Coordinates of C-alpha atoms in Angstrom, one line a residue:
Chain A
X1 CA 133.6 37.9 6.0
X2 CA 134.9 35.5 8.7
X3 CA 135.2 31.9 7.6
X4 CA 135.8 28.8 9.6
X5 CA 136.9 25.6 7.9
X6 CA 136.5 22.4 10.0
X7 CA 139.2 19.9 9.2
X8 CA 139.1 16.2 10.0
X9 CA 142.4 14.3 10.4
X10 CA 141.9 11.0 8.6
X11 CA 143.9 8.0 7.3
X12 CA 145.0 8.4 3.8
X13 CA 142.7 6.6 1.3
X14 CA 145.3 4.0 0.4
X15 CA 145.8 3.0 4.1
X16 CA 145.3 -0.6 5.1
X17 CA 142.6 -0.6 7.7
X18 CA 143.2 -2.7 10.8
X19 CA 141.7 -2.9 14.2
X20 CA 143.5 -3.5 17.5
X21 CA 142.8 -4.1 21.2
X22 CA 140.5 -7.0 20.4
X23 CA 138.8 -5.1 17.6
X24 CA 137.8 -2.1 19.8
X25 CA 140.2 0.5 18.3
X26 CA 141.4 1.6 14.9
X27 CA 145.1 0.6 14.5
X28 CA 146.9 3.8 13.5
X29 CA 150.2 2.0 13.4
X30 CA 152.1 2.9 10.2
X31 CA 149.1 4.9 8.9
X32 CA 149.7 8.2 7.2
X33 CA 147.1 10.9 8.1
X34 CA 145.9 13.6 5.7
X35 CA 143.3 16.4 5.5
X36 CA 140.0 14.6 4.9
X37 CA 139.6 14.8 1.1
X38 CA 136.1 16.3 1.3
X39 CA 137.4 19.0 3.6
X40 CA 140.0 19.9 0.9
X41 CA 137.1 21.1 -1.3
X42 CA 135.9 23.3 1.5
X43 CA 139.3 24.7 2.3
X44 CA 140.0 25.5 -1.4
X45 CA 136.7 27.3 -1.7
X46 CA 137.5 29.3 1.4
X47 CA 140.9 30.3 -0.1
X48 CA 139.0 31.6 -3.1
X49 CA 136.8 33.8 -0.9
X50 CA 140.0 35.0 0.9
X51 CA 141.6 36.0 -2.3
X52 CA 138.6 37.4 -4.2
X53 CA 136.4 38.7 -1.3
X54 CA 138.9 39.5 1.4
X55 CA 137.7 36.9 3.8
X56 CA 139.7 35.7 6.8
X57 CA 140.0 31.9 7.1
X58 CA 140.4 30.0 10.3
X59 CA 140.8 26.2 10.4
X60 CA 139.7 24.1 13.3
X61 CA 139.9 20.5 14.3
X62 CA 138.8 18.5 17.4
X63 CA 141.6 16.1 18.4
X64 CA 144.7 15.6 20.4
X65 CA 148.1 17.0 19.5
X66 CA 148.4 14.3 16.7
X67 CA 146.2 16.4 14.5
X68 CA 148.5 19.4 14.5
X69 CA 150.5 18.5 11.4
X70 CA 147.2 18.3 9.5
X71 CA 146.2 21.7 10.8
X72 CA 149.7 23.1 9.8
X73 CA 149.2 21.7 6.4
X74 CA 145.9 23.6 6.1
X75 CA 147.8 26.8 7.3
X76 CA 150.4 26.1 4.6
X77 CA 147.7 26.0 2.0
X78 CA 146.8 29.5 3.1
X79 CA 144.5 29.6 6.2
X80 CA 145.3 32.5 8.5
X81 CA 145.1 30.8 11.8
X82 CA 144.1 27.5 13.5
X83 CA 142.2 26.3 16.5
X84 CA 142.5 22.9 18.0
X85 CA 140.0 21.7 20.6
X86 CA 142.1 19.5 22.8
X87 CA 140.1 16.3 23.2
X88 CA 139.4 13.0 21.4
X89 CA 136.6 13.2 18.8
X90 CA 134.4 10.7 20.5
X91 CA 131.4 10.9 18.1
X92 CA 129.8 13.2 15.6
X93 CA 127.5 14.8 18.1
X94 CA 130.4 15.4 20.5
X95 CA 132.5 17.0 17.8
X96 CA 129.6 19.2 16.6
X97 CA 129.0 20.4 20.2
X98 CA 132.7 21.3 20.6
X99 CA 132.7 23.2 17.3
X100 CA 129.5 25.0 18.2
X101 CA 131.4 26.5 21.2
X102 CA 134.2 27.6 18.9
X103 CA 131.7 29.3 16.5
X104 CA 129.8 31.0 19.4
X105 CA 133.0 32.3 21.0
X106 CA 134.8 33.5 17.8
X107 CA 131.8 34.4 15.6
X108 CA 131.8 33.3 11.9
X109 CA 129.7 34.2 8.9
X110 CA 130.4 31.0 7.0
X111 CA 131.5 27.6 8.2
X112 CA 132.7 25.2 5.5
X113 CA 133.7 21.5 5.8
X114 CA 133.3 18.3 3.8
X115 CA 130.0 16.4 3.8
X116 CA 131.6 13.5 5.5
X117 CA 135.0 12.2 6.7
X118 CA 136.5 9.2 5.0
X119 CA 137.2 7.4 8.3
X120 CA 133.9 7.1 10.2
X121 CA 131.7 8.3 7.3
X122 CA 129.1 9.6 9.6
X123 CA 128.1 12.7 7.6
X124 CA 126.7 14.3 10.8
X125 CA 128.9 17.1 12.1
X126 CA 127.8 19.8 9.6
X127 CA 124.1 19.4 10.0
X128 CA 124.3 18.9 13.8
X129 CA 126.5 22.1 14.1
X130 CA 123.9 24.0 12.0
X131 CA 121.1 22.9 14.2
X132 CA 123.0 23.5 17.5
X133 CA 123.7 27.1 16.3
X134 CA 120.4 27.7 14.5
X135 CA 122.3 28.6 11.3
X136 CA 121.2 27.8 7.7
X137 CA 122.7 24.7 6.3
X138 CA 123.3 23.2 2.9
X139 CA 124.4 19.6 2.5
X140 CA 126.2 17.9 -0.4
X141 CA 127.1 21.4 -1.7
X142 CA 128.4 21.5 -5.3
X143 CA 128.5 25.3 -5.8
X144 CA 128.6 28.3 -3.6
X145 CA 128.6 32.1 -4.2
X146 CA 128.4 34.7 -1.5
X147 CA 127.2 38.2 -2.1
X148 CA 127.2 40.5 1.0
X149 CA 124.9 38.8 3.4
X150 CA 123.3 36.3 1.0
X151 CA 124.4 33.0 -0.4
X152 CA 123.4 31.0 -3.5
X153 CA 124.3 27.3 -3.2
X154 CA 123.7 24.3 -5.3
X155 CA 123.4 20.9 -3.8
X156 CA 123.3 17.4 -5.2
X157 CA 119.9 15.7 -5.3
X158 CA 119.1 12.2 -6.5
X159 CA 119.3 12.5 -10.3
X160 CA 120.2 16.1 -10.5
X161 CA 120.8 19.4 -8.6
X162 CA 118.9 22.0 -6.7
X163 CA 119.8 25.7 -6.4
X164 CA 119.1 27.2 -3.0
X165 CA 119.4 30.7 -1.6
X166 CA 119.6 31.9 2.0
X167 CA 121.2 34.5 4.2
X168 CA 124.3 34.2 6.3
X169 CA 125.4 32.8 8.8
X170 CA 125.6 29.5 6.9
X171 CA 127.1 26.1 7.3
X172 CA 128.1 24.3 4.1
X173 CA 129.0 20.6 3.8
X174 CA 130.9 20.4 0.5
X175 CA 132.0 17.8 -1.9
X176 CA 133.5 17.6 -5.4
X177 CA 131.9 20.4 -7.5
X178 CA 132.3 23.0 -4.7
X179 CA 135.6 23.3 -6.5
X180 CA 136.9 21.1 -9.2
X181 CA 139.5 18.4 -8.2
X182 CA 142.1 19.9 -10.5
X183 CA 141.9 23.2 -8.6
X184 CA 142.6 21.7 -5.2
X185 CA 145.4 23.5 -3.5
X186 CA 148.6 21.8 -2.3
X187 CA 151.1 23.5 0.0
X188 CA 154.2 25.1 -1.6
X189 CA 157.5 25.7 0.1
X190 CA 156.7 29.3 0.9
X191 CA 153.4 28.3 2.4
X192 CA 155.0 25.7 4.5
X193 CA 157.6 28.1 5.9
X194 CA 154.9 30.7 6.7
X195 CA 152.7 28.1 8.3
X196 CA 155.2 27.6 11.0
X197 CA 154.7 31.1 12.3
X198 CA 151.0 31.2 12.0
X199 CA 149.0 31.1 15.3
X200 CA 147.6 27.7 16.4
X201 CA 145.5 28.1 19.4
X202 CA 144.7 25.2 21.7
X203 CA 141.5 25.4 23.6
X204 CA 139.9 23.1 26.3
X205 CA 136.8 21.1 25.4
X206 CA 133.4 21.8 27.0
X207 CA 131.8 19.1 29.1
X208 CA 129.5 16.9 27.1
X209 CA 128.8 13.2 27.0
X210 CA 129.1 11.4 23.7
X211 CA 125.8 9.9 22.5
X212 CA 127.2 6.8 20.8
X213 CA 130.1 4.5 21.2
X214 CA 131.5 2.0 18.7
X215 CA 132.0 -1.0 20.8
X216 CA 133.5 -3.4 18.2
X217 CA 135.1 -3.2 14.8
X218 CA 135.5 -5.9 12.2
X219 CA 136.9 -6.2 8.8
X220 CA 134.8 -7.5 5.9
X221 CA 135.0 -11.3 5.4
X222 CA 137.6 -12.1 2.9
X223 CA 136.0 -12.4 -0.5
X224 CA 136.4 -15.6 -2.5
X225 CA 138.5 -15.5 -5.6
X226 CA 137.1 -13.9 -8.7
X227 CA 135.6 -16.4 -11.0
X228 CA 137.2 -16.0 -14.4
X229 CA 135.1 -16.7 -17.4
X230 CA 136.6 -17.2 -20.9
X231 CA 135.9 -14.2 -23.1
X232 CA 134.5 -16.5 -25.8
X233 CA 131.9 -17.8 -23.4
X234 CA 129.8 -14.8 -22.2
X235 CA 126.8 -17.1 -21.9
X236 CA 128.4 -18.7 -18.9
X237 CA 128.6 -15.2 -17.3
X238 CA 124.9 -14.7 -17.9
X239 CA 124.0 -18.1 -16.4
X240 CA 126.2 -17.4 -13.3
X241 CA 124.6 -14.0 -12.8
X242 CA 121.2 -15.5 -13.2
X243 CA 121.5 -18.8 -11.3
X244 CA 124.3 -18.3 -8.9
X245 CA 124.4 -14.6 -8.0
X246 CA 120.7 -14.2 -8.8
X247 CA 121.1 -10.6 -9.8
X248 CA 119.6 -10.7 -13.3
Chain B
X1 CA 107.0 3.2 22.8
X2 CA 107.1 2.8 19.0
X3 CA 109.3 2.8 16.0
X4 CA 108.9 5.7 13.6
X5 CA 110.0 5.5 10.0
X6 CA 110.0 8.4 7.6
X7 CA 109.0 7.1 4.1
X8 CA 110.0 9.6 1.5
X9 CA 108.6 9.6 -2.1
X10 CA 109.6 11.0 -5.4
X11 CA 106.9 13.1 -7.2
X12 CA 104.2 11.3 -5.2
X13 CA 105.4 7.8 -5.8
X14 CA 107.0 5.6 -3.3
X15 CA 110.1 3.7 -4.5
X16 CA 112.2 0.8 -3.4
X17 CA 114.0 2.8 -0.8
X18 CA 110.7 3.5 1.0
X19 CA 109.7 -0.1 0.9
X20 CA 113.0 -1.1 2.3
X21 CA 112.9 1.3 5.2
X22 CA 109.4 0.3 6.1
X23 CA 110.4 -3.4 5.9
X24 CA 113.3 -2.5 8.2
X25 CA 111.1 -0.6 10.6
X26 CA 108.6 -3.4 10.8
X27 CA 111.3 -6.0 11.8
X28 CA 112.8 -3.6 14.4
X29 CA 109.4 -3.0 15.9
X30 CA 108.9 -6.8 16.2
X31 CA 112.4 -7.2 17.7
X32 CA 111.6 -4.4 20.2
X33 CA 108.1 -5.8 20.8
X34 CA 106.4 -2.6 19.9
X35 CA 104.5 -1.1 16.9
X36 CA 105.5 0.6 13.7
X37 CA 104.4 4.1 12.7
X38 CA 105.2 5.4 9.2
X39 CA 105.3 9.1 8.5
X40 CA 104.6 10.4 5.0
X41 CA 104.6 14.0 3.7
X42 CA 102.4 15.0 0.8
X43 CA 102.1 11.5 -0.6
X44 CA 99.3 10.8 -3.1
X45 CA 98.5 7.3 -1.9
X46 CA 100.0 5.3 0.9
X47 CA 98.3 2.0 0.2
X48 CA 101.5 0.3 -1.1
X49 CA 103.2 0.7 2.2
X50 CA 100.8 -1.7 3.9
X51 CA 102.5 -4.5 1.9
X52 CA 105.6 -4.1 4.0
X53 CA 104.0 -3.9 7.4
X54 CA 103.0 -0.2 7.8
X55 CA 100.2 -0.6 10.4
X56 CA 99.8 3.0 11.2
X57 CA 100.5 5.7 8.7
X58 CA 100.7 9.4 9.6
X59 CA 100.0 11.6 6.6
X60 CA 101.0 15.3 6.5
X61 CA 99.5 17.4 3.7
X62 CA 101.0 20.9 3.6
X63 CA 101.7 22.9 0.4
X64 CA 104.8 24.5 2.0
X65 CA 106.4 21.0 2.0
X66 CA 106.0 20.4 -1.7
X67 CA 109.6 21.2 -2.1
X68 CA 111.9 19.4 0.2
X69 CA 113.3 21.5 3.0
X70 CA 115.6 19.7 5.4
X71 CA 114.9 21.7 8.6
X72 CA 111.1 21.7 8.0
X73 CA 111.0 18.0 7.3
X74 CA 113.2 17.3 10.4
X75 CA 110.7 19.4 12.4
X76 CA 107.8 17.3 11.1
X77 CA 109.6 14.0 11.9
X78 CA 110.5 15.3 15.4
X79 CA 107.0 16.3 16.2
X80 CA 105.7 12.9 14.9
X81 CA 108.2 11.1 17.1
X82 CA 107.1 13.0 20.2
X83 CA 103.4 12.5 19.4
X84 CA 103.9 8.7 18.8
X85 CA 106.3 8.3 21.7
X86 CA 108.8 6.8 19.3
X87 CA 112.2 6.0 20.8
X88 CA 113.6 4.6 17.6
X89 CA 113.4 6.7 14.5
X90 CA 114.6 5.5 11.0
X91 CA 115.4 7.6 7.9
X92 CA 116.9 6.6 4.5
X93 CA 120.2 7.4 2.9
X94 CA 119.0 9.4 -0.1
X95 CA 120.4 12.9 -0.5
X96 CA 117.4 14.2 1.3
X97 CA 117.7 11.7 4.1
X98 CA 121.3 12.4 4.7
X99 CA 120.5 16.2 4.7
X100 CA 117.8 16.1 7.3
X101 CA 119.1 13.4 9.7
X102 CA 121.7 15.3 11.6
X103 CA 119.3 18.2 12.1
X104 CA 116.7 15.7 13.4
X105 CA 119.3 14.1 15.7
X106 CA 119.9 17.5 17.4
X107 CA 116.2 18.2 17.6
X108 CA 115.6 14.9 19.3
X109 CA 118.9 14.9 21.2
X110 CA 119.3 11.5 19.7
X111 CA 122.5 9.5 19.2
X112 CA 122.6 9.0 15.4
X113 CA 124.1 6.0 13.5
X114 CA 124.3 6.4 9.7
X115 CA 125.1 3.9 7.0
X116 CA 123.4 1.1 9.1
X117 CA 123.4 -2.1 7.1
X118 CA 121.6 -4.6 9.3
X119 CA 118.9 -5.1 11.9
X120 CA 119.9 -4.1 15.4
X121 CA 122.3 -6.6 16.9
X122 CA 120.6 -6.0 20.2
X123 CA 117.8 -3.8 21.5
X124 CA 119.1 -3.3 25.1
X125 CA 121.7 -2.0 24.9
X126 CA 120.8 -0.7 21.5
X127 CA 123.5 -1.7 19.0
X128 CA 123.6 -1.5 15.2
X129 CA 126.2 -2.5 12.6
X130 CA 127.4 0.3 10.3
X131 CA 129.9 0.7 7.4
X132 CA 133.0 2.7 8.3
X133 CA 136.3 3.5 6.6
X134 CA 134.6 3.6 3.1
X135 CA 133.4 0.0 3.5
X136 CA 136.9 -1.3 4.5
X137 CA 135.4 -2.1 7.9
X138 CA 132.3 -2.3 10.0
X139 CA 131.6 -0.9 13.4
X140 CA 129.1 -2.0 16.0
X141 CA 127.7 1.2 17.4
X142 CA 125.9 1.5 20.7
X143 CA 123.4 4.3 21.1
X144 CA 122.9 5.4 24.7
X145 CA 120.4 8.2 24.4
X146 CA 116.6 7.9 25.0
X147 CA 115.9 8.6 21.3
X148 CA 117.8 6.6 18.8
X149 CA 118.2 7.7 15.2
X150 CA 119.1 5.3 12.4
X151 CA 120.1 6.2 8.9
X152 CA 119.5 3.0 6.9
X153 CA 122.0 2.3 4.1
X154 CA 120.5 1.7 0.7
X155 CA 120.0 -1.9 -0.4
X156 CA 121.1 -3.2 2.9
X157 CA 118.3 -5.4 4.2
X158 CA 116.1 -5.6 1.1
X159 CA 112.3 -5.8 0.9
X160 CA 110.3 -8.0 3.3
X161 CA 106.7 -8.4 2.4
X162 CA 104.4 -8.4 5.4
X163 CA 100.9 -7.5 4.4
X164 CA 98.9 -5.7 7.1
X165 CA 95.7 -3.6 7.2
X166 CA 96.9 -0.1 7.7
X167 CA 95.2 2.7 9.4
X168 CA 95.8 6.2 8.1
X169 CA 95.8 9.3 10.3
X170 CA 96.2 12.9 9.3
X171 CA 98.8 14.8 11.2
X172 CA 99.4 18.6 11.2
X173 CA 102.7 19.6 12.8
X174 CA 103.1 23.2 13.7
X175 CA 105.8 24.7 11.5
X176 CA 107.3 28.1 11.9
X177 CA 109.1 30.7 9.7
X178 CA 112.5 29.5 11.0
X179 CA 111.9 26.2 9.2
X180 CA 111.8 28.0 5.8
X181 CA 114.8 30.3 5.9
X182 CA 116.3 28.5 2.9
X183 CA 114.4 28.9 -0.4
X184 CA 114.7 26.6 -3.4
X185 CA 115.3 28.6 -6.6
X186 CA 115.4 25.8 -9.1
X187 CA 115.5 22.0 -9.5
X188 CA 117.3 20.4 -12.4
X189 CA 116.6 16.7 -12.8
X190 CA 117.4 14.4 -15.6
X191 CA 114.1 12.8 -16.5
X192 CA 113.5 9.4 -18.1
X193 CA 116.9 8.1 -17.1
X194 CA 117.6 5.6 -14.4
X195 CA 119.7 7.3 -11.8
X196 CA 122.7 5.7 -10.1
X197 CA 120.9 6.3 -6.7
X198 CA 117.9 4.3 -7.8
X199 CA 119.5 1.6 -9.9
X200 CA 119.7 -2.1 -9.0
X201 CA 122.3 -2.5 -11.7
X202 CA 125.0 -0.1 -12.7
X203 CA 127.2 -0.4 -15.9
X204 CA 130.3 1.6 -15.6
X205 CA 133.0 2.5 -18.2
X206 CA 136.6 3.5 -17.7
X207 CA 139.5 4.9 -19.7
X208 CA 139.9 1.4 -21.3
X209 CA 137.1 2.5 -23.6
X210 CA 139.4 4.9 -25.4
X211 CA 137.0 7.7 -26.1
X212 CA 133.5 9.1 -25.6
X213 CA 132.4 7.9 -29.0
X214 CA 132.6 4.4 -27.7
X215 CA 129.9 4.8 -25.1
X216 CA 127.1 3.6 -27.2
X217 CA 127.8 0.0 -26.3
X218 CA 127.9 0.8 -22.6
X219 CA 124.5 2.5 -23.0
X220 CA 123.2 -0.5 -24.9
X221 CA 124.3 -2.9 -22.2
X222 CA 122.7 -0.7 -19.6
X223 CA 119.5 -0.6 -21.7
X224 CA 119.2 -4.4 -21.9
X225 CA 119.8 -4.7 -18.2
X226 CA 117.6 -1.8 -17.1
X227 CA 120.7 -0.3 -15.5
X228 CA 122.1 3.1 -14.9
X229 CA 125.4 4.2 -16.6
X230 CA 128.4 5.4 -14.6
X231 CA 132.1 6.1 -15.2
X232 CA 135.4 6.2 -13.5
X233 CA 137.1 9.5 -12.3
X234 CA 139.6 9.8 -15.2
X235 CA 136.7 9.6 -17.7
X236 CA 134.7 12.4 -16.0
X237 CA 138.0 14.4 -15.6
X238 CA 138.6 14.1 -19.3
X239 CA 135.1 15.3 -20.0
X240 CA 134.1 12.1 -21.9
X241 CA 131.1 11.8 -19.5
X242 CA 129.3 14.2 -17.2
X243 CA 130.5 14.6 -13.6
X244 CA 127.2 13.3 -12.4
X245 CA 128.2 9.8 -13.7
X246 CA 131.5 9.7 -11.7
X247 CA 131.4 7.0 -9.1
X248 CA 134.1 6.4 -6.5
X249 CA 135.3 8.0 -3.4
X250 CA 134.9 11.6 -4.3
X251 CA 132.1 10.8 -6.8
X252 CA 128.8 9.0 -6.1
X253 CA 128.7 5.9 -4.0
X254 CA 127.2 2.8 -5.6
X255 CA 125.4 0.2 -3.5
X256 CA 123.8 -1.7 -6.4
X257 CA 123.0 -5.4 -6.6
X258 CA 125.2 -5.7 -9.6
X259 CA 128.1 -3.5 -10.7
X260 CA 129.7 -4.1 -14.1
X261 CA 133.1 -2.4 -14.5
X262 CA 134.3 -2.2 -18.1
X263 CA 137.8 -1.0 -18.9
X264 CA 138.3 0.2 -15.3
X265 CA 141.5 -0.9 -13.6
X266 CA 140.1 -0.5 -10.1
X267 CA 142.1 2.2 -8.3
X268 CA 141.6 2.1 -4.5
X269 CA 139.6 5.4 -4.7
X270 CA 137.3 3.8 -7.2
X271 CA 136.8 0.6 -5.2
X272 CA 136.1 2.7 -2.1
X273 CA 133.0 4.0 -3.8
X274 CA 131.7 0.9 -5.3
X275 CA 132.7 -2.0 -3.1
X276 CA 129.4 -2.0 -1.2
X277 CA 127.7 -3.3 -4.3
X278 CA 126.6 -6.9 -3.8
X279 CA 128.0 -8.5 -7.0
X280 CA 130.8 -7.1 -9.1
X281 CA 131.8 -8.0 -12.6
X282 CA 134.9 -6.8 -14.3
X283 CA 135.8 -6.8 -18.0
X284 CA 139.4 -5.8 -18.7
X285 CA 142.2 -6.7 -21.1
X286 CA 144.7 -6.6 -18.3
X287 CA 144.6 -9.7 -16.0
X288 CA 146.7 -7.8 -13.5
X289 CA 144.1 -5.0 -13.1
X290 CA 143.4 -4.6 -9.3
X291 CA 139.7 -4.8 -9.9
X292 CA 140.0 -8.6 -10.5
X293 CA 140.9 -8.9 -6.8
X294 CA 137.7 -7.1 -5.7
X295 CA 135.3 -8.6 -8.3
X296 CA 133.2 -11.7 -8.1
X297 CA 133.2 -12.5 -11.8
X298 CA 135.7 -11.5 -14.4
X299 CA 136.4 -11.7 -18.1
X300 CA 139.9 -11.0 -19.3
X301 CA 139.3 -9.7 -22.8
X302 CA 138.8 -6.7 -25.1
X303 CA 135.7 -4.7 -24.2
X304 CA 135.1 -4.0 -27.9
X305 CA 134.6 -7.7 -28.5
X306 CA 133.1 -8.8 -25.2
X307 CA 130.5 -6.1 -24.6
X308 CA 128.7 -6.3 -28.0
X309 CA 128.7 -10.1 -27.6
X310 CA 127.3 -9.8 -24.1
X311 CA 124.6 -7.4 -25.3
X312 CA 123.5 -9.9 -28.0
X313 CA 123.5 -12.9 -25.6
X314 CA 121.6 -10.9 -22.9
X315 CA 118.9 -10.0 -25.4
X316 CA 118.5 -13.7 -26.3
X317 CA 118.5 -14.5 -22.6
X318 CA 115.9 -11.9 -21.7
X319 CA 113.6 -13.0 -24.5
X320 CA 113.8 -16.6 -23.4
X321 CA 112.6 -15.7 -19.8

């Protein structure tokens, strides 16, 4: 089984978010970048298939050379090789289009990634990729088993879960539950040493125009200070929620 | 030209999400000086949608669509959009909405903006405001394609009553086997409980509650308020509460009107998942807990004293209404 895990290179959760160039660009100054946390679930599940079902695992990212340390980290966790599509990830459609070329050229049975990235939160690349390729697709996946050419996958639904089955090739957008958080892999020293020698192929993008553009960013308006209510006076809280906030 | 909204229902009944998306579609149609068409699939009755401005309602009745199927539903919406010459298409942000939208975007070759939280800032060029960076920022996104697809964030514009006489029209899209390659084996839903996705109010407990045996008061508070219960990540990791209650960055997002955090310090990952809620209340013994910086109202105090008192006072308050 050939698996592709798509990795998004995103600011660490604890980063301060600022915008620059008159609010038109994300300010990456001083920001630490990591593997998108949702993609980590996908990568860890892929490692399981590699160890238990002899799968090969390639990781791919769309981005300039700045994403290479993130891809190397994925290699250190255990992926076999990496592909970088050498262009800016202009929007979700554009990224899906680039990845669809990678899948068509290399041929994969299973493509795993997170259900969204924690930077632009679009949640669009997995589904778009599936439709561009005509592959089956499971979103918000919280459990995945593969048996020969068929897959059983659970997905989160509002208020519960649904179990689906289909054949490969398949695109899966994962989240917590695909593997448990405690089982997420982190690179060890041996992995880091080995990752340096693993192949990282850089390929040119295909020609495609982005469908959307974010023309302006802004930060949320600073919130007023928290109104503190004395613990002996919960009636005041009830009145504030009723009369001022109007939520009860 | 028209605006097409897909109004989804749960077991035949339309819920607040559907009314909100129809309200949104109606306002966008006015803004774009065009008309609104609402698409429904296997709904029992669509009358309620006319309260929110649904002038024309397309109804699909097809047994194959009784169980949600993302590709088949996307196919239906695409065909409805082409039939109605709709250049703006709106879907919701439920799990089903998020599943079908990117498929639909490719079918329509549409630029897609998800997590949209307000009416379009302008129609030409078409720009919408959306949440980015886990609600730590907003982006004004311009869509340049002929078809524009919007995923409306839950609880973003609210309900706008606009009673109209609606006209219903049956619609039979042509579906093919490719739409049904994925089969649904089983659906497991907790019944009779308010889900975090549907709730206007969410009451959430953290490690400060010391153990699963102390959750009765959280449930009681939720009960009085008609709220859903939730928990922080450590609580679900410890197995005190089911994973389905975990809210935060890697858990479920909360966009409620009121979020009450009890014994939750407010780690950045937790706040990333809940800070889109409109009003936040924190109850914590530690006045230095980061949640006090993110909350609107706070009580520094022991949950074991404050919560039972709050439950009593709320009961009195509710009976006085």
